[in-house]
Coordinates of C-alpha atoms in Angstrom, one line a residue:
M1 CA 0.0 0.0 0.0
P2 CA 1.2 3.6 -0.6
V3 CA 2.6 5.8 2.1
H4 CA 2.6 9.6 2.6
V5 CA 5.3 11.4 4.6
S6 CA 4.7 14.8 6.3
I7 CA 6.5 17.2 8.6
H8 CA 4.3 18.7 11.2
D9 CA 4.5 22.0 13.1
V10 CA 6.4 23.9 10.3
S11 CA 7.1 27.3 11.8
P12 CA 10.1 29.6 12.2
A13 CA 10.0 28.5 15.9
W14 CA 11.2 25.1 14.7
E15 CA 13.4 26.1 11.8
A16 CA 16.5 24.1 12.7
E17 CA 14.5 20.9 13.5
V18 CA 12.4 21.2 10.4
D19 CA 15.6 21.5 8.3
L20 CA 16.9 18.3 9.9
A21 CA 13.7 16.5 9.0
L22 CA 13.8 17.8 5.5
Q23 CA 17.4 16.6 5.1
A24 CA 16.4 13.1 6.4
C25 CA 13.6 13.0 3.8
A26 CA 15.8 14.3 1.0
A27 CA 18.4 11.6 1.7
V28 CA 16.0 9.0 0.5
G29 CA 14.3 11.1 -2.2
I30 CA 11.1 12.0 -0.4
K31 CA 9.4 15.4 -0.6
P32 CA 7.3 15.5 2.5
G33 CA 4.1 17.5 2.9
L34 CA 4.5 20.5 5.2
L35 CA 2.0 21.3 7.9
V36 CA 2.4 25.1 8.5
I37 CA 1.3 26.9 11.6
P38 CA 0.5 30.6 11.0
N39 CA 1.4 31.8 14.5
Y40 CA 2.9 29.0 16.6
H41 CA 1.8 29.4 20.3
G42 CA 0.9 33.0 19.6
A43 CA 4.6 33.9 19.6
W44 CA 5.8 33.2 16.1
P45 CA 3.6 35.0 13.6
L46 CA 4.6 34.1 10.1
D47 CA 3.9 37.7 9.0
E48 CA 6.9 38.8 11.0
H49 CA 9.3 36.3 9.4
P50 CA 9.4 37.1 5.7
A51 CA 12.6 35.1 5.2
Y52 CA 10.8 32.0 6.4
A53 CA 7.8 32.8 4.2
A54 CA 10.2 32.9 1.3
R55 CA 11.5 29.5 2.2
L56 CA 7.9 28.2 2.3
R57 CA 7.4 29.6 -1.2
G58 CA 10.5 27.8 -2.4
W59 CA 9.4 24.5 -0.9
Q60 CA 6.0 24.7 -2.5
A61 CA 7.6 25.6 -5.9
A62 CA 9.8 22.5 -5.5
G63 CA 6.8 20.3 -5.1
H64 CA 6.1 20.0 -1.4
E65 CA 2.4 20.0 -0.4
I66 CA 1.4 22.7 2.0
F67 CA -1.3 22.2 4.6
L68 CA -2.8 24.7 7.1
H69 CA -2.1 23.2 10.6
G70 CA -4.4 25.1 12.9
Y71 CA -3.6 28.7 13.8
Y72 CA -1.8 28.8 17.1
H73 CA -1.4 25.0 17.7
L74 CA -2.3 25.6 21.3
A75 CA -5.5 25.1 23.3
G76 CA -7.0 28.2 24.8
A77 CA -4.8 30.6 22.8
G78 CA -6.1 33.9 21.4
P79 CA -9.4 35.6 21.8
R80 CA -12.4 33.3 22.4
E81 CA -15.6 35.3 22.1
P82 CA -18.6 33.1 22.9
S83 CA -21.1 32.8 20.0
A84 CA -24.8 32.7 20.2
A85 CA -25.1 30.2 17.3
G86 CA -23.2 27.3 15.8
N87 CA -21.7 24.2 17.3
A88 CA -20.1 24.3 20.7
A89 CA -16.6 23.4 21.6
P90 CA -16.0 19.9 22.9
R91 CA -16.3 19.5 26.7
G92 CA -15.9 16.8 29.3
L93 CA -14.1 13.5 28.4
R94 CA -13.7 14.4 24.8
R95 CA -11.8 17.6 25.7
L96 CA -9.8 15.8 28.4
W97 CA -8.8 13.1 25.9
A98 CA -7.7 15.6 23.3
Q99 CA -5.7 17.9 25.6
K100 CA -4.2 15.6 28.2
V101 CA -3.9 12.2 26.5
V102 CA -3.5 12.8 22.8
S103 CA -1.6 16.1 23.2
G104 CA 0.1 18.3 25.8
G105 CA -2.6 21.0 25.6
E106 CA -2.1 21.6 21.9
A107 CA -5.3 20.2 20.4
E108 CA -6.4 23.7 19.3
F109 CA -9.5 22.8 17.4
S110 CA -10.8 20.7 20.2
D111 CA -11.0 23.8 22.3
V112 CA -13.1 26.2 20.2
D113 CA -16.7 26.5 19.1
E114 CA -17.7 26.7 15.4
A115 CA -17.6 30.5 15.2
E116 CA -14.0 30.6 16.5
A117 CA -13.0 27.7 14.3
R118 CA -14.2 29.6 11.3
R119 CA -12.3 32.8 12.4
R120 CA -9.1 30.8 12.8
L121 CA -9.5 29.2 9.4
D122 CA -10.1 32.6 7.9
D123 CA -7.1 34.1 9.6
G124 CA -4.8 31.1 8.9
E125 CA -5.7 31.1 5.2
A126 CA -5.1 34.9 5.0
V127 CA -1.6 34.5 6.7
L128 CA -0.6 31.9 4.2
R129 CA -1.9 33.9 1.3
R130 CA 0.1 36.9 2.5
A131 CA 3.2 34.6 2.7
G132 CA 2.7 34.1 -1.1
L133 CA 1.7 30.5 -1.0
Q134 CA -0.2 29.7 -4.2
Q135 CA -2.6 27.1 -2.8
L136 CA -3.4 24.9 0.2
D137 CA -3.5 21.2 -0.2
G138 CA -5.6 20.7 2.9
F139 CA -6.2 21.4 6.6
I140 CA -5.0 19.1 9.4
A141 CA -6.0 19.9 12.9
P142 CA -3.3 20.0 15.6
A143 CA -3.0 16.6 17.4
W144 CA -5.4 15.2 14.7
S145 CA -8.3 16.4 17.0
M146 CA -11.4 18.2 15.9
P147 CA -15.1 17.8 16.5
P148 CA -17.3 16.0 13.9
W149 CA -18.9 19.3 12.9
M150 CA -15.6 20.5 11.5
F151 CA -16.0 18.2 8.4
A152 CA -19.0 20.2 7.3
V153 CA -17.1 23.4 7.8
L154 CA -14.2 22.1 5.7
R155 CA -16.5 20.8 3.0
E156 CA -18.2 24.2 2.8
R157 CA -14.8 25.8 2.3
G158 CA -13.8 23.4 -0.5
Y159 CA -11.1 21.5 1.3
R160 CA -10.0 18.3 -0.5
Y161 CA -7.9 16.7 2.3
T162 CA -7.9 16.3 6.1
E163 CA -7.0 13.5 8.4
D164 CA -7.3 12.2 12.0
H165 CA -5.7 9.3 13.8
L166 CA -7.5 6.6 11.9
H167 CA -8.6 8.0 8.6
V168 CA -7.9 10.3 5.7
Y169 CA -10.7 12.3 4.1
D170 CA -11.7 14.4 1.2
P171 CA -14.3 16.6 2.9
K172 CA -15.6 18.1 -0.4
A173 CA -16.3 14.7 -2.0
G174 CA -17.4 13.1 1.3
A175 CA -14.7 10.3 0.9
R176 CA -12.9 8.5 3.7
R177 CA -10.2 5.8 3.8
T178 CA -8.7 4.0 6.7
S179 CA -5.0 4.8 7.2
V180 CA -2.5 3.8 9.8
V181 CA -0.4 6.7 11.1
L182 CA 3.2 6.2 12.3
N183 CA 4.5 8.9 14.6
Y184 CA 6.6 9.4 17.6
A185 CA 5.9 11.2 20.9
S186 CA 8.8 12.6 23.0
R187 CA 7.2 14.6 25.8
T188 CA 8.2 12.0 28.3
P189 CA 10.6 9.0 28.2
A190 CA 7.7 6.6 28.5
R191 CA 6.0 8.2 25.5
L192 CA 9.2 8.2 23.5
W193 CA 9.9 4.5 24.0
S194 CA 6.3 3.3 23.7
S195 CA 5.8 5.3 20.5
L196 CA 9.1 3.8 19.1
L197 CA 7.8 0.3 19.8
Y198 CA 4.4 1.1 18.3
C199 CA 6.0 2.4 15.1
R200 CA 8.0 -0.8 14.7
L201 CA 5.0 -3.1 15.5
A202 CA 2.5 -1.2 13.3
R203 CA 4.5 -1.3 10.1
P204 CA 3.0 -4.5 8.8
A205 CA -0.5 -2.8 8.8
R206 CA 0.7 -1.1 5.6
R207 CA -0.1 -4.4 3.9
L208 CA -3.8 -3.7 4.5
W209 CA -4.1 0.1 4.6
P210 CA -2.3 3.2 3.3
A211 CA 0.2 4.6 5.8
R212 CA 1.2 8.0 7.0
V213 CA 4.7 8.8 8.4
A214 CA 4.3 12.0 10.5
I215 CA 7.6 13.6 11.6
H216 CA 7.4 16.2 14.4
P217 CA 10.3 18.8 14.9
A218 CA 10.7 17.7 18.5
D219 CA 11.6 14.2 17.3
M220 CA 14.8 15.6 15.8
R221 CA 16.1 16.6 19.3
H222 CA 16.6 13.0 20.2
A223 CA 19.3 10.9 18.6
V224 CA 17.4 7.7 19.1
L225 CA 14.4 9.1 17.2
R226 CA 16.5 10.5 14.4
R227 CA 17.9 7.0 13.8
E228 CA 14.4 5.5 14.0
I229 CA 13.1 8.1 11.5
D230 CA 15.9 7.4 9.1
G231 CA 15.0 3.7 9.2
L232 CA 11.3 4.5 8.9
L233 CA 11.9 6.6 5.8
R234 CA 14.0 3.9 4.2
W235 CA 11.1 1.5 4.9
A236 CA 8.6 4.0 3.4
V237 CA 10.4 4.1 0.0
G238 CA 10.0 0.3 -0.3
D239 CA 6.6 1.1 -1.8
A240 CA 5.0 4.1 -3.6
V241 CA 5.4 7.4 -1.7
V242 CA 2.4 9.5 -2.7
S243 CA 0.7 12.8 -2.1
A244 CA -1.8 13.1 0.7
R245 CA -4.7 13.3 -1.7
A246 CA -3.6 10.0 -3.3
L247 CA -4.1 8.3 0.0
V248 CA -7.8 9.0 -0.1
E249 CA -8.0 7.4 -3.5
A250 CA -5.8 4.4 -2.6

């Protein structure tokens, strides 16, 4: 089955680590998709980093897919004006799972209501347009976490690609495919070693479903994960490495 490779959290905040991930991909001939954050944690607005915006334009021109990856990539960031209409933000166990288990408080789109989600999509798209990016290849929520009503929002806006932990989607066409995602977590030693074991054990699932290799910049700060990623990328090129959209059609 085909595999897609992506680098998450692309931002001037992680410039050195993203460069290392790009070098690892280039060493095996892969052009990964790039998940761009317009204003990482509210402290790294892309508008204030024109040199990095120029690099993004260069990567897109070279054939890298570009995805909008939230706006702040942080729960609770930015203004949150309550709305009188539209879907509410997730609460209770759904929010706890997204913010404490799946992520370290970075599941941004599991922390906003529909009106705020729309504002952040508007603002994020505008930032990437001002950066000179010609098109967006999709939207991927931070921590792969968003409420079900987001699919209708993305469909309305014409998005052709999104994903979560278990599936890839074409919101506009209403298509969905099961897909296994291989990624590492390095927030704690326990998460690092358990995610490393998971990625090794989950590789055979590619015989049944399309796979995604998701590299996070923080991975590149750990020598053991850099070695694992090198091996995972070599494994990826054993079959077709494809665009994200091609996974939905696989």
